[in-house]
Structures are given as C-alpha cells and as structure tokens.
CSV table of C-alpha atoms in Angstrom, one decimal:
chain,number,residue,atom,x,y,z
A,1,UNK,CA,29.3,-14.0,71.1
A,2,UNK,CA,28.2,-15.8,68.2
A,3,UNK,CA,24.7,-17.2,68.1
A,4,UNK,CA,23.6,-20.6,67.0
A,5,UNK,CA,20.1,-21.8,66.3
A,6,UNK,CA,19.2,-25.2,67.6
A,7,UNK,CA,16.1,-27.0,67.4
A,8,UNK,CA,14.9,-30.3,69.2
A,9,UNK,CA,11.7,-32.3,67.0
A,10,UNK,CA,8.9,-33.9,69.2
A,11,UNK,CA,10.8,-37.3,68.7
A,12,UNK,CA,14.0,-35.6,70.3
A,13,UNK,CA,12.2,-34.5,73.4
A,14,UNK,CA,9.5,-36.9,73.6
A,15,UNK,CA,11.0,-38.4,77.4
A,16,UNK,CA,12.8,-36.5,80.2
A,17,UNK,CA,16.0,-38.8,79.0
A,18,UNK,CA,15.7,-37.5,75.6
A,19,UNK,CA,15.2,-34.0,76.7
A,20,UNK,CA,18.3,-34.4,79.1
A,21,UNK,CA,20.2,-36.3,76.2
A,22,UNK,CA,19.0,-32.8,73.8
A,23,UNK,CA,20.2,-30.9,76.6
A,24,UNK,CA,24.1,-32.1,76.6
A,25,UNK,CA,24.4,-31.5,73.1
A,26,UNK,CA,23.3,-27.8,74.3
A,27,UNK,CA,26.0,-27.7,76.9
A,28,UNK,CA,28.4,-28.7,74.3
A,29,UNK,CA,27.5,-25.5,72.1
A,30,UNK,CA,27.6,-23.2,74.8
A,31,UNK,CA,31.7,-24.6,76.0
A,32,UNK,CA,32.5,-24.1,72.6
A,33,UNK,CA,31.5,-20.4,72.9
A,34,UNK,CA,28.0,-19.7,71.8
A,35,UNK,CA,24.6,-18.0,72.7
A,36,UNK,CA,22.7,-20.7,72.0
A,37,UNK,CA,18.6,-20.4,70.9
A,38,UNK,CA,16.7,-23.6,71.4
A,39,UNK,CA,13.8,-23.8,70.0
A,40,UNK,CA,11.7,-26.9,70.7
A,41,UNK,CA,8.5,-28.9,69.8
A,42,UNK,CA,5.7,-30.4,72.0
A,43,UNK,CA,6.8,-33.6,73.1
A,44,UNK,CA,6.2,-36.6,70.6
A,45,UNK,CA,2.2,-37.0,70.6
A,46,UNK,CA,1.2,-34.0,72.8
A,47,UNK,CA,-0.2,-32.2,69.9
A,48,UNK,CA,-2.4,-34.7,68.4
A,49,UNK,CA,-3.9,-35.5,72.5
A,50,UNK,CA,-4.1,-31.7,72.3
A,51,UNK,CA,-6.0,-31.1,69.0
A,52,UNK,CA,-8.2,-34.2,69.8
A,53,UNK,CA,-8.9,-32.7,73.1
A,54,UNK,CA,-10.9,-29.4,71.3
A,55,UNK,CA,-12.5,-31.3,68.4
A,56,UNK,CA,-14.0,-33.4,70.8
A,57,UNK,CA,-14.9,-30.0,73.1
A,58,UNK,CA,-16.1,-27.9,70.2
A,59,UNK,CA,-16.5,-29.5,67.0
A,60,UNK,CA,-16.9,-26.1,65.3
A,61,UNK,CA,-13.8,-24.8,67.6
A,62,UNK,CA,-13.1,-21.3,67.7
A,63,UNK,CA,-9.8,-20.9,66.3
A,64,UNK,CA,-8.2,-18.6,68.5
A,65,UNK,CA,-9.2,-20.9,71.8
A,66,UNK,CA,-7.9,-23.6,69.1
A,67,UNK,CA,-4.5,-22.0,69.0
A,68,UNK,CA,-4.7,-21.1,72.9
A,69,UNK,CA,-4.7,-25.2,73.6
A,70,UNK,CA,-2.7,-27.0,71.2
A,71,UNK,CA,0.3,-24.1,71.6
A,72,UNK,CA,0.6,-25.1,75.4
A,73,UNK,CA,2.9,-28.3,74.6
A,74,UNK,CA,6.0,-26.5,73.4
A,75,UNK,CA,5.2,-24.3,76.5
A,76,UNK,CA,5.8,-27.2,79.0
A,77,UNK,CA,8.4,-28.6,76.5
A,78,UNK,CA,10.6,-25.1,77.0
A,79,UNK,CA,10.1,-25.1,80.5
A,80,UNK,CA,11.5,-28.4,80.9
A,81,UNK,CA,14.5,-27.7,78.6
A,82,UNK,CA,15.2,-24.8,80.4
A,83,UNK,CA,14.8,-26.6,83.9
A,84,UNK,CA,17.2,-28.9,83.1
A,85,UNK,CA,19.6,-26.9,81.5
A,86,UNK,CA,19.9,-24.9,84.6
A,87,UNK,CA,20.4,-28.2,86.9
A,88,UNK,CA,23.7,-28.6,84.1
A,89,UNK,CA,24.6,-25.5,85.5
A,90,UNK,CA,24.1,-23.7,81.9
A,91,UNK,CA,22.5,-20.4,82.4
A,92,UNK,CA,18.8,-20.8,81.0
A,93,UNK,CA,15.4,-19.1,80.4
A,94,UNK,CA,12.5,-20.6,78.7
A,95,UNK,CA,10.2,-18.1,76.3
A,96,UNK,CA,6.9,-18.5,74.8
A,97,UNK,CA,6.2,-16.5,71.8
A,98,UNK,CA,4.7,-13.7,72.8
A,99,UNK,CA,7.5,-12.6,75.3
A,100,UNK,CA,10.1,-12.6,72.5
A,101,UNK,CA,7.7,-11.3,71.0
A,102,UNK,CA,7.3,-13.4,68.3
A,103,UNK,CA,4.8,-11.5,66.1
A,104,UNK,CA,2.4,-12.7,63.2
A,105,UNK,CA,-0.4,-12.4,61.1
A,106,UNK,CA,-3.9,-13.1,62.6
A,107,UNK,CA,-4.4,-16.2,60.6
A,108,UNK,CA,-4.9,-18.6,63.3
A,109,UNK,CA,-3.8,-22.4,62.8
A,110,UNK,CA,-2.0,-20.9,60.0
A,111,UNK,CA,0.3,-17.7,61.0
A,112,UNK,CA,2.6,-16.4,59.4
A,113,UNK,CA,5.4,-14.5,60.9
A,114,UNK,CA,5.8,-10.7,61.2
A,115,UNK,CA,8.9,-10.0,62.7
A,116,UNK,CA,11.1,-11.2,65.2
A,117,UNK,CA,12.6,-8.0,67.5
A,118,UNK,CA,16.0,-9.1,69.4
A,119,UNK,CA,15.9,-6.8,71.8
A,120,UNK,CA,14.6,-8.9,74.6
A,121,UNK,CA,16.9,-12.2,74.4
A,122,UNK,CA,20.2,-9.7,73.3
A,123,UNK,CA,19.5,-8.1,76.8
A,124,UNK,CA,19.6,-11.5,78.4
A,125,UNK,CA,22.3,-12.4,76.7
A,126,UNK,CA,23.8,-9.6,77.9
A,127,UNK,CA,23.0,-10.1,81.1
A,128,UNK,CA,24.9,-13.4,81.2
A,129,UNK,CA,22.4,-16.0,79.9
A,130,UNK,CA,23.5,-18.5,77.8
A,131,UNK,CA,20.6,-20.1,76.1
A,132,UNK,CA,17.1,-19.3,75.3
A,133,UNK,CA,14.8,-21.6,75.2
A,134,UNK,CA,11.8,-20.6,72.8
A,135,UNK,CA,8.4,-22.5,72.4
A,136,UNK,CA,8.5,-23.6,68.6
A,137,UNK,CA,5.2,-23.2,66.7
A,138,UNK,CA,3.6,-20.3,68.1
A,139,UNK,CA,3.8,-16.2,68.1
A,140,UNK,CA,0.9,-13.5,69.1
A,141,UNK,CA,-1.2,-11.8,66.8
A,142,UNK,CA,-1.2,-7.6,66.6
A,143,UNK,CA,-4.7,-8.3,68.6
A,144,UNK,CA,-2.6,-9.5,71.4
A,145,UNK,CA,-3.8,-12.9,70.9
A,146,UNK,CA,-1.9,-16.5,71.0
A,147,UNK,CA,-1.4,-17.8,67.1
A,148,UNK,CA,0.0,-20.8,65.7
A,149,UNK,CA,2.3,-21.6,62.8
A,150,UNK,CA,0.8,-24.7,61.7
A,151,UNK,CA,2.1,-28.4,61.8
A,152,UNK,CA,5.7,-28.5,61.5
A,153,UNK,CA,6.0,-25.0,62.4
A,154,UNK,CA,8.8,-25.2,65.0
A,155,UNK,CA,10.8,-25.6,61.8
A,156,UNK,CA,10.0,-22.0,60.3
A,157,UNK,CA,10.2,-21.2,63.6
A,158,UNK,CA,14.2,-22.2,64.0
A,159,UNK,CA,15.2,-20.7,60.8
A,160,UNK,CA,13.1,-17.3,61.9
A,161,UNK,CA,15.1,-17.1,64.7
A,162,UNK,CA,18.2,-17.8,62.6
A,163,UNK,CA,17.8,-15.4,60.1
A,164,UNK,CA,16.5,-12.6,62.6
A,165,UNK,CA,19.7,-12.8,65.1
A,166,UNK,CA,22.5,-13.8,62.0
A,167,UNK,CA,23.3,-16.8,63.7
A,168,UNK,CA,26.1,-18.9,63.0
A,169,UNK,CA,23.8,-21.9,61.6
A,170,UNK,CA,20.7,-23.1,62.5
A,171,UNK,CA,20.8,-27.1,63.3
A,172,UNK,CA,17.7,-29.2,63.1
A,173,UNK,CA,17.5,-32.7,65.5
A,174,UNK,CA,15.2,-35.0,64.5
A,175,UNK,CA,15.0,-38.5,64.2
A,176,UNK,CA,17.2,-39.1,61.0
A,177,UNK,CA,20.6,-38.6,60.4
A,178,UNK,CA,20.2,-36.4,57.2
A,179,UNK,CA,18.7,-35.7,54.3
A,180,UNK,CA,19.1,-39.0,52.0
A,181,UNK,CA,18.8,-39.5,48.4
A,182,UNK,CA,15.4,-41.2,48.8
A,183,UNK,CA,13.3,-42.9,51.6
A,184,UNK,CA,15.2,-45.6,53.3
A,185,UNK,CA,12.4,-47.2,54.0
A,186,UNK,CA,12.0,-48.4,50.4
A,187,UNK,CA,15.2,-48.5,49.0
A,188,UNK,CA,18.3,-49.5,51.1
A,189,UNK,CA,20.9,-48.2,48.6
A,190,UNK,CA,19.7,-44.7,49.5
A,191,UNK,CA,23.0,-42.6,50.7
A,192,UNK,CA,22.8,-39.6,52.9
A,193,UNK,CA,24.0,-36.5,50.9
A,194,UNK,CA,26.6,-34.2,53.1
A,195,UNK,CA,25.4,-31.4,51.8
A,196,UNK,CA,22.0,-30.2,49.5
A,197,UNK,CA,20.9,-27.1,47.4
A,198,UNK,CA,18.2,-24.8,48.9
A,199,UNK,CA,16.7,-25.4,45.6
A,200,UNK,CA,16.7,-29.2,45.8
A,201,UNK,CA,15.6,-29.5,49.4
A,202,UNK,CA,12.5,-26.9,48.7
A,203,UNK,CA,11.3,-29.4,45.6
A,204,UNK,CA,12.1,-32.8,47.9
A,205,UNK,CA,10.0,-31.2,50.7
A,206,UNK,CA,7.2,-29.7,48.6
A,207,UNK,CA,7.2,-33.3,46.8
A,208,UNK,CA,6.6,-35.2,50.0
A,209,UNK,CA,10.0,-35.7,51.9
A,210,UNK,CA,9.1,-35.6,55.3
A,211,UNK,CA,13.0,-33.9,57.3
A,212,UNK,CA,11.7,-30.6,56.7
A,213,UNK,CA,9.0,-28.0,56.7
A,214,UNK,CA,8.4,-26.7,53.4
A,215,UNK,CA,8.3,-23.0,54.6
A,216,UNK,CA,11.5,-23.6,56.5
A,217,UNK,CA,14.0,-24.3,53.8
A,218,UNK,CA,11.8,-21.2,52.0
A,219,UNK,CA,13.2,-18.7,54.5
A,220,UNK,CA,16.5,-20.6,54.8
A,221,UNK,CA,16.8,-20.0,51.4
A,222,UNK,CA,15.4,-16.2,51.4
A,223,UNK,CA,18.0,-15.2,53.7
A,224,UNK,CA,20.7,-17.8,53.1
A,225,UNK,CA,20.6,-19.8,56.7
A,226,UNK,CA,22.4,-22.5,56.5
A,227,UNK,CA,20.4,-25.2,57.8
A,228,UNK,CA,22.2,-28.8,59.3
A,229,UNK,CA,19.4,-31.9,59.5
A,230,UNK,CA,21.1,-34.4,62.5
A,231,UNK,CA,19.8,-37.0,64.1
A,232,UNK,CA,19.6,-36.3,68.1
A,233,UNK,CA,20.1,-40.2,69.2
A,234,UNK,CA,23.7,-40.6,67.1
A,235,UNK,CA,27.2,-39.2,68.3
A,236,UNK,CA,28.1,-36.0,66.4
A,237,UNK,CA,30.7,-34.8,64.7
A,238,UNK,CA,31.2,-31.3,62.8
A,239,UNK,CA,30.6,-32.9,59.4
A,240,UNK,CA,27.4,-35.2,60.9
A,241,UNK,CA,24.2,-34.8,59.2
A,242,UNK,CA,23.2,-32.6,55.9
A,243,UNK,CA,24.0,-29.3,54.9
A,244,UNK,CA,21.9,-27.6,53.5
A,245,UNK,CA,23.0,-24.7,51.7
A,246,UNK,CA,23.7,-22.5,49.1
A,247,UNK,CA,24.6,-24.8,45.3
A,248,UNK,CA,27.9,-22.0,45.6
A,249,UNK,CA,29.1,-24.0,48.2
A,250,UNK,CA,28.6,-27.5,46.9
A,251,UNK,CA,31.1,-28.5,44.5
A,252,UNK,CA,30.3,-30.9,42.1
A,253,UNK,CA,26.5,-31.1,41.8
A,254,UNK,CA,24.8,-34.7,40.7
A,255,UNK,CA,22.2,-34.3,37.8
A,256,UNK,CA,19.9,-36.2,40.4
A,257,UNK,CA,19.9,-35.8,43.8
A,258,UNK,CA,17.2,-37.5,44.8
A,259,UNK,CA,14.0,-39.5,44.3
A,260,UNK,CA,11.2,-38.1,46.3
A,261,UNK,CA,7.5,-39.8,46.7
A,262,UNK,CA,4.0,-39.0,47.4
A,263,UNK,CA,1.6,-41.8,48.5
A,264,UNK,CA,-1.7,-40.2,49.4
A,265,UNK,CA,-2.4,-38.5,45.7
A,266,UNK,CA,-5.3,-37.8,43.8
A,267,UNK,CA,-5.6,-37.4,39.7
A,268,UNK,CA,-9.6,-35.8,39.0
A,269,UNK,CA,-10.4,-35.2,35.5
A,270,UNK,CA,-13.0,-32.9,34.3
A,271,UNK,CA,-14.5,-34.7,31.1
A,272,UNK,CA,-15.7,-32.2,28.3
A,273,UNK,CA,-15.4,-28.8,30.0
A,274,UNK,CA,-16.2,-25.8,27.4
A,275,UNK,CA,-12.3,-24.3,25.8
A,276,UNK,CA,-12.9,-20.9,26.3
A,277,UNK,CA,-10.8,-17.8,27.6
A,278,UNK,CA,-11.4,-17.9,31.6
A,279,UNK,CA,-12.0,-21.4,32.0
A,280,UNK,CA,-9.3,-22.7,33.7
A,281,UNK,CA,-9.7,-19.4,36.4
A,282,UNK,CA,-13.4,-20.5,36.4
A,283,UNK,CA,-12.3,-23.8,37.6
A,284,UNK,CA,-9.2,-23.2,39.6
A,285,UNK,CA,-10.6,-20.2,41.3
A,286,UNK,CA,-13.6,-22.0,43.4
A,287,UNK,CA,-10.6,-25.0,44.8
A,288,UNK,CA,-8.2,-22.4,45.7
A,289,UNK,CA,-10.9,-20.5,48.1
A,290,UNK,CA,-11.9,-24.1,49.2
A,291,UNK,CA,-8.5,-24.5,50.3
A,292,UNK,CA,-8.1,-27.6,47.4
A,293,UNK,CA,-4.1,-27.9,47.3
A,294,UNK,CA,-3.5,-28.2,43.6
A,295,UNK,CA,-0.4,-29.2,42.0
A,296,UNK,CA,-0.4,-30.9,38.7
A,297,UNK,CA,-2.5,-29.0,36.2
A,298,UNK,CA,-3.5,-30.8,32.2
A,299,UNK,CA,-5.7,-29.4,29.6
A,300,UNK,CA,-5.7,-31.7,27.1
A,301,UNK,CA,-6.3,-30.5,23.5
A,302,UNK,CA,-9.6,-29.4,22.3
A,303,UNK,CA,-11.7,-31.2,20.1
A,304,UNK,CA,-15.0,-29.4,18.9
A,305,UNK,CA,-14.8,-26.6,21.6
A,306,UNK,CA,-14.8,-29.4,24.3
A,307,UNK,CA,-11.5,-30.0,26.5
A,308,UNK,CA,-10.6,-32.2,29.3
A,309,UNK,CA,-8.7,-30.4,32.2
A,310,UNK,CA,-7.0,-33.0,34.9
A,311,UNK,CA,-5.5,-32.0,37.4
A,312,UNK,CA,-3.7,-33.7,41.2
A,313,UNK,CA,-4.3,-32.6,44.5
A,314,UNK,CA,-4.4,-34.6,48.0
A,315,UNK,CA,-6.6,-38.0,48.2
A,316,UNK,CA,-8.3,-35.9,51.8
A,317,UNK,CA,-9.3,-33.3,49.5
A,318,UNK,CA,-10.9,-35.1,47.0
A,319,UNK,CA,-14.1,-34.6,48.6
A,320,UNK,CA,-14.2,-31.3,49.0
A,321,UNK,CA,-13.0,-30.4,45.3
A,322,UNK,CA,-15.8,-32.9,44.1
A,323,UNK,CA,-18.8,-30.8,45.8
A,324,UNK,CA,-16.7,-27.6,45.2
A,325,UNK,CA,-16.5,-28.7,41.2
A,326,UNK,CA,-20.0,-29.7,41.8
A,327,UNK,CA,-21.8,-26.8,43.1
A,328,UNK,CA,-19.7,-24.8,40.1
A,329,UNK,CA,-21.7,-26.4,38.1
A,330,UNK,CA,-24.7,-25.9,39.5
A,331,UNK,CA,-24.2,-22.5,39.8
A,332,UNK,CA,-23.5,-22.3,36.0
A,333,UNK,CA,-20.1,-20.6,36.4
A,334,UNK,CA,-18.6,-23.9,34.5
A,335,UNK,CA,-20.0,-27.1,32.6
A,336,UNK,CA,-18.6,-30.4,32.3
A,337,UNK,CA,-19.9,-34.1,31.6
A,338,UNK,CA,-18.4,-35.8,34.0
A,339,UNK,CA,-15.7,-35.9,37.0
A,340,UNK,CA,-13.8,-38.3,37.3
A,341,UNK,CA,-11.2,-39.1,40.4
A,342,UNK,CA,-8.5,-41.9,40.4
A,343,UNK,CA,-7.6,-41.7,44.3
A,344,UNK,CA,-5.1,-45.0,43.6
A,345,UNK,CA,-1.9,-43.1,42.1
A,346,UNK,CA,1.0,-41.7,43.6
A,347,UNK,CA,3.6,-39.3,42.6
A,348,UNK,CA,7.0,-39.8,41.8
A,349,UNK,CA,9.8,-37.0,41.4
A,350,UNK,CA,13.6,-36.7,40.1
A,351,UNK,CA,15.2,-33.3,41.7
A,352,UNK,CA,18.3,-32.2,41.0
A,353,UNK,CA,19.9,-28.5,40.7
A,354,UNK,CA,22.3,-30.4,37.6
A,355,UNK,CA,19.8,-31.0,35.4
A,356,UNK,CA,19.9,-27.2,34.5
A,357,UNK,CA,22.4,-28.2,32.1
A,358,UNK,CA,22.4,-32.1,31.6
A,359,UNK,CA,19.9,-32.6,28.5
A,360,UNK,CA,18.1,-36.5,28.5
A,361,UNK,CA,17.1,-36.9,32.4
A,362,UNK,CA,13.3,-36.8,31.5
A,363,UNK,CA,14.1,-39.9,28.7
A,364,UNK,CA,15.9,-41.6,31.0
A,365,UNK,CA,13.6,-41.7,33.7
A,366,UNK,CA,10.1,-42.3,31.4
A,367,UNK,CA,12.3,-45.2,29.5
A,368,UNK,CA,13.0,-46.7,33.0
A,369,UNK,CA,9.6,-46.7,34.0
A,370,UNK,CA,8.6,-48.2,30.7
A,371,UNK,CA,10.7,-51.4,31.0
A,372,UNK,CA,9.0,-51.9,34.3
A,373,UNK,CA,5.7,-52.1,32.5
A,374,UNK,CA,4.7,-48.7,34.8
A,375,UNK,CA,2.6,-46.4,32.6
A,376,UNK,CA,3.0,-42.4,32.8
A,377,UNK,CA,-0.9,-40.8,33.9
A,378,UNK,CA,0.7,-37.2,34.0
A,379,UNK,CA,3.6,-35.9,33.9
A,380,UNK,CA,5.2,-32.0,35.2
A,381,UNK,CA,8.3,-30.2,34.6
A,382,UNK,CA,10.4,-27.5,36.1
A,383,UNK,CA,14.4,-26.2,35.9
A,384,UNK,CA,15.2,-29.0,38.5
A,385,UNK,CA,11.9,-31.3,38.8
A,386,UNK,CA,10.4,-33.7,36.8
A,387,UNK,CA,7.3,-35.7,38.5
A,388,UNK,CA,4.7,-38.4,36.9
A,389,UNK,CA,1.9,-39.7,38.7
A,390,UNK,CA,1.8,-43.3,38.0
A,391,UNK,CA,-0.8,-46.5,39.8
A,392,UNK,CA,0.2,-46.4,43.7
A,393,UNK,CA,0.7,-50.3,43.4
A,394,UNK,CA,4.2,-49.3,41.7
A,395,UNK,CA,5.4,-46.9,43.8
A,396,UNK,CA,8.3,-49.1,45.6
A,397,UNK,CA,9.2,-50.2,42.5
A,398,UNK,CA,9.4,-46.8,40.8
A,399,UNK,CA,11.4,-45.3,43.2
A,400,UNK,CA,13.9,-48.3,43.4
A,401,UNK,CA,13.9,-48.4,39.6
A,402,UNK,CA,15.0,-44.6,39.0
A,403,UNK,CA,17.3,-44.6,42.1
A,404,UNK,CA,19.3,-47.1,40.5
A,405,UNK,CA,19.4,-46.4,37.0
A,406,UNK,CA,20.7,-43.1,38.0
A,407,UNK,CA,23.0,-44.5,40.3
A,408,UNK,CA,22.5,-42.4,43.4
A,409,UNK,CA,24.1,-44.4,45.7
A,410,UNK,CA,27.6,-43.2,44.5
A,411,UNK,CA,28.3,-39.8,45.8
A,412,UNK,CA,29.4,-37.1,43.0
C-alpha cells in the first residue's frame, strides 16, 4: 500500500473534539487506500505546563530527566489518537519513539536524528494495521535514553518519517490554511501561494515565518518530500493548502514570493575593534560556543587599523553575547571601545527563487522603504534573499509597503 505521512499541530489536537475531528480526516486517507503514519504533537499548552513543571523542580535540571518529562505529552497525545481511531473502527497503534525506534544523537533538548529503521511499523502494516500513530518530538539516544528534538520538532519528525518509508507526501495540519505571501496579520492583501520552492520556504522559515520548522523543510528538501501545509479546522479538498515542493514543479516562478518578518531582533556593534587577520574568528568564535544565534554580520571599513564589526542576533540573547563579548575582552583575546546594542529594530526580508535572474529587486525594495522615510541599519544578500534591519516602529509599514509595490497579491 502506499504510505502517507500526516501530522496533527498542538492546536489541531488540543480538545478530544479536535483530536476526533483530526481523526476523520485519517479515516478518510485510509478509504482512499493508504498506510497512513500520524504523527502528532502534545496537545496545545501541555509542553509549556510541562517544561514549567521541571524549571520550577530543578532549576539547574538534568537534561535527560528534562527530556524524560516534557516528551510525555505527545505520549498521551498518540494514545488518544490511536484510541479513538480504533472506536472509528480504523485499525490503530500508538508508538513512542523509542519502539519505532526512532534513533538520535545524545544531544538532549536538542537531538538530532539517526535513523529511522521500518522494520517494526512494515510488520504491522503487514499484519493488517492501518495507521500508526507516532509521538512527534522525541527518539532514544544510543545510551538507551529518552531524547528530544527540540520545539517544533514533531515537524522534522513528520518529514523523517516521510523520507524514511518513501511516502506518498507528508501533510502538515496546523492552524492556517497555507503558506501566504506574508503574515495576515499585518497585511490583509496577503494571498496563500498553492504551491512554494524548498528554497523559498527554508529562507521564509529561517527569516521568522512561523508554518514550519526550519529543519523540516531542510530534510524535505534533502530528500525531495513533498510537504502540503493545511489547516485542520477548514474542509479539504486535493488542491487545499500549500505545496511545497521542488521549483521543477512550479511553473511560472514570481520574482518575490513573499515578505517575511522578524520582531524580536537585536543589531550590537563593536566600536573600534583592532583589523587584523583572525579577528572576526576571535569574535565570532566565543558567541557560537555561547550558543549566540548570529545572522547578520558587518565590518565596516578600516580607518587607522581600527574597524567596527556589527552584527544581529536574537533580542533574548543580547545578554549573553554582551558578557560573552565582555569577558573576551577581559581575557585579552579581542579589544574594542565600546558595545553597543540597539534591541528596537526588526528585520525585514524579500524571498523569492526568481530573483536568480530578475536584476533591480534590491533597488526596488530600498527605494520603497526610502519614500516611507524608513532608513536601512544593515542590509544582507543571498541568490534568493535580501533582508534590512530597519527601527521596529516601522515594521507594519515595511512589510505592507514592499508587499504592495511588488504586487504579491496577484498570483504569477
């Protein structure tokens, strides 16, 4: 039989209703012929009662006891999936991780994945069941202990499963009905795209759009999953949601997809750091071992042996990359006047796979920021990405601004 991946967001199975509502749309798979593999996520809010539960048990929690707790809502998430699957009369058998077994590295809160072995749920299968119902988020570690994927991992999760038993495609219910051209939230014009570029959906999830894991759409891309975002409370229909695919299958491709957005961003500037070979390693070195996320890097040019080096990075890791700069410095291993961090900006991004060979997007969008009076702090460039981090207070406007003037409310 063919095998399709389905997976159910906290939102989707936050109520018995919504798990029974999640649970027809199974059914409907399964008539049509599949092996269906659910995976699911702790019900809406279970994980954060959970992880507040062993930071106020153990402040300095052991991580593995960490990953023991907080993995145990996709566990009773499963079960009841599979319960009432069965009372549908659909053949069904809830799995945690480590009976697949889902295997991974040893980095608790923060696993990666191994492998996947099918052996187990082929047998099943075999046997006559006709869904498995798999805990999202968590696998077991070669010491034979519980891991965890980190937030958002059901989402690697489904397209693991995907890759590792060629299914079909691998569908993702959540609480919108796509992937749109920006948030709708801010600007109403913004039209659902049928179908996206791996490409463009890694650069709008890396740049803050919230549908889908980042490491998802990176193995969806590795091994070519075709991933479908749907929303679980709409009536479906085979061309509902996004497709998310391979830019083969799309045929005409916008120069800009879509406008994506980053609220909580940070710009720090070191003021008068020495220009010498190293430097920048000196500097970048220390915040990547402080686990500083890093994205947009400046050296500005030197003057006198003396450069300034800004750089962006999360506005809760400020902190942390001021006493990691700081100790730096004390230790002598780098010297600079002062730091300085601007925690009111945000970052705005263009994405689109078409601007590979249409010249005069990057004009277009800094000459449309410029006649609404929103200066440019920093800017970055890729093949299909151009962000600027501009003052938060003209974030709304930004993105409205650019969605507009590149018209991405009219599909290609």
């Amino acid at each position: 039989m063919p095998v399709l991946v389905m997976k159910f967001g906290g939102t989707s199975v936050a109520t018995l209703d919504r798990i029974r509502r999640a649970a027809k749309r199974v059914g409907v798979e399964v008539a049509k012929g599949y092996d269906v593999i659910v995976i699911v996520s702790a019900m809406s809010g279970e994980t954060n009662k959970l992880v507040g539960y062993v930071e106020e048990t153990s402040p300095l929690f052991d991580a593995r006891e960490y990953d023991a707790v907080v993995s145990s809502g996709e566990n009773v998430t499963a079960g009841l999936m599979a319960l009432t699957l069965q009372e549908m009369d659909v053949p069904a058998r809830s799995w945690q991780g480590w009976q697949v077994p889902l295997q991974t590295t040893s980095s608790h809160s923060a696993a990666r994945i191994v492998d996947i072995p099918t052996d187990n749920i082929n047998r099943k299968f075999g046997e006559g069941m006709k869904v498995a119902v798999v805990a999202g988020f968590q696998g077991i570690s070669a010491e034979g202990r519980i891991t965890t994927l980190g937030r958002g991992g059901s989402d690697t999760t489904a397209v693991a499963f995907a890759a590792a038993f060629e299914a079909e495609r691998c569908d993702i219910y959540t609480d919108v009905d796509g992937v749109y051209t920006t948030d709708p939230r801010i600007c109403e014009k913004a039209r659902k795209l049928d179908k996206i570029a791996f490409e463009e959906m890694l650069e709008l999830a890396s740049l803050g759009a919230k549908v889908l894991q980042t490491r998802s759409v990176e193995l969806a891309m590795r091994y070519n999953v075709k991933l479908r975002v749907l929303s679980s409370f709409e009536e479906q229909s085979d061309e509902a949601g996004t497709l998310v695919c391979d830019e083969e299958e799309i045929m005409e491709l916008n120069v800009v997809s879509g406008v994506a957005h980053s609220r909580d961003e940070a710009k720090m500037t070191l003021v008068s750091v020495a220009d010498r070979p190293g430097i920048a390693a000196a500097i970048f070195t220390p915040l990547s071992e402080a686990g500083i996320n890093v994205d947009m890097i400046v050296q500005n040019i030197s003057d006198e042996g003396r450069t300034d080096m800004t750089f962006s990075c999360p506005t809760n890791q400020v902190a942390r990359a001021e006493k990691t700069l700081q100790d730096c410095k004390e230790a002598g291993s780098i010297n600079f006047a002062e730091l300085k961090a601007d925690t009111e900006v945000c970052k705005i991004s263009v994405v689109g796979i078409g601007m590979r060979s249409q010249p005069g997007v990057a004009a277009k969008m800094f000459k449309v920021l410029s006649d609404e009076g929103i200066n440019i702090k920093v800017i970055t460039t890729s093949e299909i990405k151009i962000s600027v981090l501009i003052d938060r207070k003209y974030m709304e406007l930004a993105v409205q601004a650019l969605h507009d003037a590149f018209e991405l409310e009219k599909a290609a």
